[in-house]
């Protein structure tokens, strides 16, 4: 069986017509008999012919393909992608997801590299998930999910990170905790990082508690750095009785580190996360967390991008979606 790509010439030869006739059928042009159109389409279906995206772009100046760019496919981005996939179905656009898998290259500025590889002939517009730079060069429209902290000149979709962090800390305060640590979220140049940290500090101050810098640690990009940050936080002389981890992956890691240090969750340490990825419900005990509507964020980003591709101005170009507390078993009274 041949593994070579089926070409337009193969279709023409099998259908007994010219390449020009096949091209007319592919592009719905006039001048081809109905019987010929049906025969060519039958051959296209039989051979599994697909026109090249590059060729389509050069011919129509459009590919009808949207690119979703992520640094890595991990629990957060996977949930966003589920919403993207749901939203793309009724748009007429195809979808390509591009990622280097979080390996091999410097994280900062990955958007520039990814867009330069896809722009021009492969995609008409892009959704960037947790971009690390303010802007990236691209001729088409771009929407950012969980955007960079700088002044954005691109449309954005995010959740109410400040209020979500307040909800997390308020829950711990209501349980009676006063020594509440923060394992902050990298990278800090994302809009969400400073907002969640400020929400944490705001809730403490509202309760009459001065935030203690010894109870704040920044998580790293990889597992070992994240584990070390959690271990440092739990090793301070007057350790926290509760930790707000600014994402679920950090919270789950904190629970594992605590248990390896002989601490019971929630008996000795309460842990609360942020995101509500599916993995948060699978821990023992289940992780109490702040839900941000990740799938809806992905869905809204596609809807916004499709409007921009159609030449319309979205009614809302900086969308902020609500968060809510999801109580499970990882928090208790101190």
Coordinates of C-alpha atoms in Angstrom, one line a residue, residues 110-315:
X110 CA 7.5 31.1 23.4
X111 CA 4.7 32.9 21.6
X112 CA 7.1 34.6 19.2
X113 CA 8.6 31.3 18.2
X114 CA 5.3 29.5 17.8
X115 CA 3.5 32.2 15.9
X116 CA 6.5 32.6 13.5
X117 CA 6.2 29.0 12.6
X118 CA 2.4 29.0 12.1
X119 CA 1.7 32.5 10.7
X120 CA 1.4 33.4 7.1
X121 CA 0.3 30.2 5.5
X122 CA -1.1 27.9 8.2
X123 CA -3.5 29.7 10.4
X124 CA -5.9 32.7 10.1
X125 CA -6.0 33.5 13.8
X126 CA -4.6 32.3 17.1
X127 CA -5.6 31.8 20.7
X128 CA -2.6 32.0 23.1
X129 CA -3.0 30.2 26.4
X130 CA -1.1 31.9 29.3
X131 CA 1.2 34.0 27.1
X132 CA 4.4 35.3 28.7
X133 CA 4.8 38.4 26.6
X134 CA 2.6 41.4 26.0
X135 CA 2.3 41.0 22.3
X136 CA 3.7 38.7 19.5
X137 CA 4.1 39.6 15.8
X138 CA 1.2 38.1 13.8
X139 CA -0.8 39.4 10.9
X140 CA -4.1 37.9 12.0
X141 CA -6.2 38.4 15.1
X142 CA -5.1 37.0 18.4
X143 CA -7.0 36.3 21.7
X144 CA -5.1 35.7 24.9
X145 CA -6.4 33.3 27.7
X146 CA -5.0 34.2 31.1
X147 CA -3.0 37.1 29.7
X148 CA 0.3 38.8 30.4
X149 CA 0.2 41.3 33.2
X150 CA 1.2 44.3 31.0
X151 CA -1.1 46.6 29.2
X152 CA -2.7 44.3 26.6
X153 CA -3.5 45.4 23.1
X154 CA -5.1 42.1 22.3
X155 CA -8.5 40.8 23.4
X156 CA -8.4 38.7 26.5
X157 CA -10.4 36.1 28.4
X158 CA -9.6 35.5 32.1
X159 CA -11.3 34.6 35.4
X160 CA -11.8 36.8 38.5
X161 CA -8.5 35.8 40.0
X162 CA -8.6 38.5 42.8
X163 CA -12.0 37.4 44.1
X164 CA -11.2 33.8 43.7
X165 CA -8.1 34.1 45.9
X166 CA -10.2 36.1 48.5
X167 CA -12.8 33.2 48.5
X168 CA -10.0 30.7 49.2
X169 CA -8.5 32.6 52.1
X170 CA -11.9 33.6 53.5
X171 CA -12.8 29.9 53.6
X172 CA -9.6 29.1 55.6
X173 CA -10.2 32.0 58.0
X174 CA -13.8 30.8 58.6
X175 CA -12.4 27.5 59.6
X176 CA -10.2 29.2 62.2
X177 CA -6.8 29.4 60.5
X178 CA -4.6 32.4 61.1
X179 CA -1.2 31.2 59.9
X180 CA -2.0 30.8 56.2
X181 CA 0.7 30.3 53.6
X182 CA 0.8 31.1 49.9
X183 CA 2.5 29.0 47.3
X184 CA 2.3 31.5 44.4
X185 CA 1.9 30.7 40.8
X186 CA 4.6 31.0 38.2
X187 CA 5.1 32.9 36.0
X188 CA 4.5 36.0 38.1
X189 CA 4.3 38.1 34.9
X190 CA 0.9 36.6 34.1
X191 CA -2.0 38.8 35.1
X192 CA -3.4 36.1 37.3
X193 CA -0.4 35.7 39.5
X194 CA -0.3 39.2 41.1
X195 CA -4.1 39.2 41.2
X196 CA -4.3 36.0 43.2
X197 CA -1.5 37.2 45.5
X198 CA -3.3 40.5 46.1
X199 CA -6.5 38.6 46.8
X200 CA -4.7 36.5 49.4
X201 CA -3.3 39.6 51.1
X202 CA -6.6 41.5 50.9
X203 CA -8.5 38.7 52.7
X204 CA -5.9 38.5 55.4
X205 CA -5.9 42.3 56.0
X206 CA -9.7 42.4 56.1
X207 CA -9.5 39.8 59.0
X208 CA -7.0 42.0 60.8
X209 CA -4.0 39.8 59.9
X210 CA -0.7 41.3 58.6
X211 CA 0.6 39.1 55.8
X212 CA 3.8 37.4 56.8
X213 CA 6.5 37.3 54.1
X214 CA 7.9 34.1 55.6
X215 CA 4.7 32.4 54.6
X216 CA 5.0 33.2 50.9
X217 CA 6.9 31.1 48.4
X218 CA 7.0 31.2 44.6
X219 CA 6.5 27.8 42.9
X220 CA 8.8 26.8 40.1
X221 CA 8.2 25.6 36.5
X222 CA 9.2 22.0 37.1
X223 CA 8.2 19.4 39.6
X224 CA 11.4 19.5 41.6
X225 CA 11.3 23.3 42.0
X226 CA 7.7 23.2 43.1
X227 CA 8.3 20.5 45.6
X228 CA 11.2 22.4 47.0
X229 CA 9.1 25.6 47.4
X230 CA 6.4 23.6 49.2
X231 CA 9.0 21.9 51.5
X232 CA 10.5 25.3 52.4
X233 CA 7.1 26.7 53.3
X234 CA 6.4 23.7 55.6
X235 CA 9.8 23.9 57.2
X236 CA 9.6 27.5 58.6
X237 CA 9.9 27.5 62.5
X238 CA 6.2 28.5 63.0
X239 CA 4.8 26.7 60.0
X240 CA 1.4 27.5 58.5
X241 CA -1.6 25.6 59.5
X242 CA -3.1 26.1 56.0
X243 CA -1.7 26.8 52.5
X244 CA -3.4 28.5 49.6
X245 CA -1.7 27.2 46.5
X246 CA -2.4 29.4 43.5
X247 CA -3.1 26.5 41.2
X248 CA -4.3 22.9 41.7
X249 CA -1.0 21.3 40.5
X250 CA 0.8 23.2 43.2
X251 CA -1.8 22.3 45.8
X252 CA -1.6 18.6 44.9
X253 CA 2.2 18.7 45.1
X254 CA 1.9 20.5 48.5
X255 CA -0.3 17.7 49.8
X256 CA 2.2 15.0 48.6
X257 CA 5.2 16.9 50.2
X258 CA 3.2 17.4 53.5
X259 CA 2.4 13.7 53.7
X260 CA 6.1 12.8 52.9
X261 CA 7.0 15.0 55.9
X262 CA 4.6 13.1 58.2
X263 CA 1.9 15.8 58.2
X264 CA -1.7 14.7 57.8
X265 CA -4.0 16.5 55.4
X266 CA -6.3 18.0 56.7
X267 CA -5.5 17.0 60.3
X268 CA -2.2 18.8 60.5
X269 CA -2.4 21.0 57.4
X270 CA -5.3 22.3 55.3
X271 CA -4.6 22.9 51.6
X272 CA -6.8 24.7 49.1
X273 CA -6.1 25.1 45.4
X274 CA -7.2 27.1 42.4
X275 CA -8.6 26.0 39.0
X276 CA -10.7 22.9 39.8
X277 CA -9.0 20.7 37.1
X278 CA -10.4 17.1 37.1
X279 CA -7.3 15.8 39.0
X280 CA -8.4 17.9 42.0
X281 CA -11.3 15.5 42.7
X282 CA -9.1 12.4 42.5
X283 CA -6.7 13.2 45.4
X284 CA -7.0 11.6 48.8
X285 CA -8.5 13.6 50.4
X286 CA -10.3 15.4 47.6
X287 CA -8.8 18.9 47.1
X288 CA -10.9 21.9 48.1
X289 CA -10.3 24.5 45.4
X290 CA -11.5 27.6 43.6
X291 CA -13.1 26.8 40.3
X292 CA -12.4 29.0 37.4
X293 CA -14.5 28.0 34.3
X294 CA -11.6 26.8 32.2
X295 CA -13.7 25.2 29.5
X296 CA -15.9 28.2 29.2
X297 CA -12.8 30.4 28.9
X298 CA -11.7 28.3 26.0
X299 CA -15.1 28.5 24.4
X300 CA -15.3 32.3 24.8
X301 CA -11.9 32.8 23.4
X302 CA -12.9 31.0 20.1
X303 CA -16.2 32.9 19.9
X304 CA -14.2 36.2 20.3
X305 CA -11.6 35.2 17.7
X306 CA -14.3 34.1 15.2
X307 CA -15.9 37.5 15.5
X308 CA -12.6 39.2 14.9
X309 CA -11.9 37.0 11.8
X310 CA -15.3 38.1 10.5
X311 CA -14.3 41.7 10.8
X312 CA -16.6 42.4 13.7
X313 CA -15.7 44.1 17.0
X314 CA -16.6 41.8 20.0
X315 CA -19.0 43.4 22.4

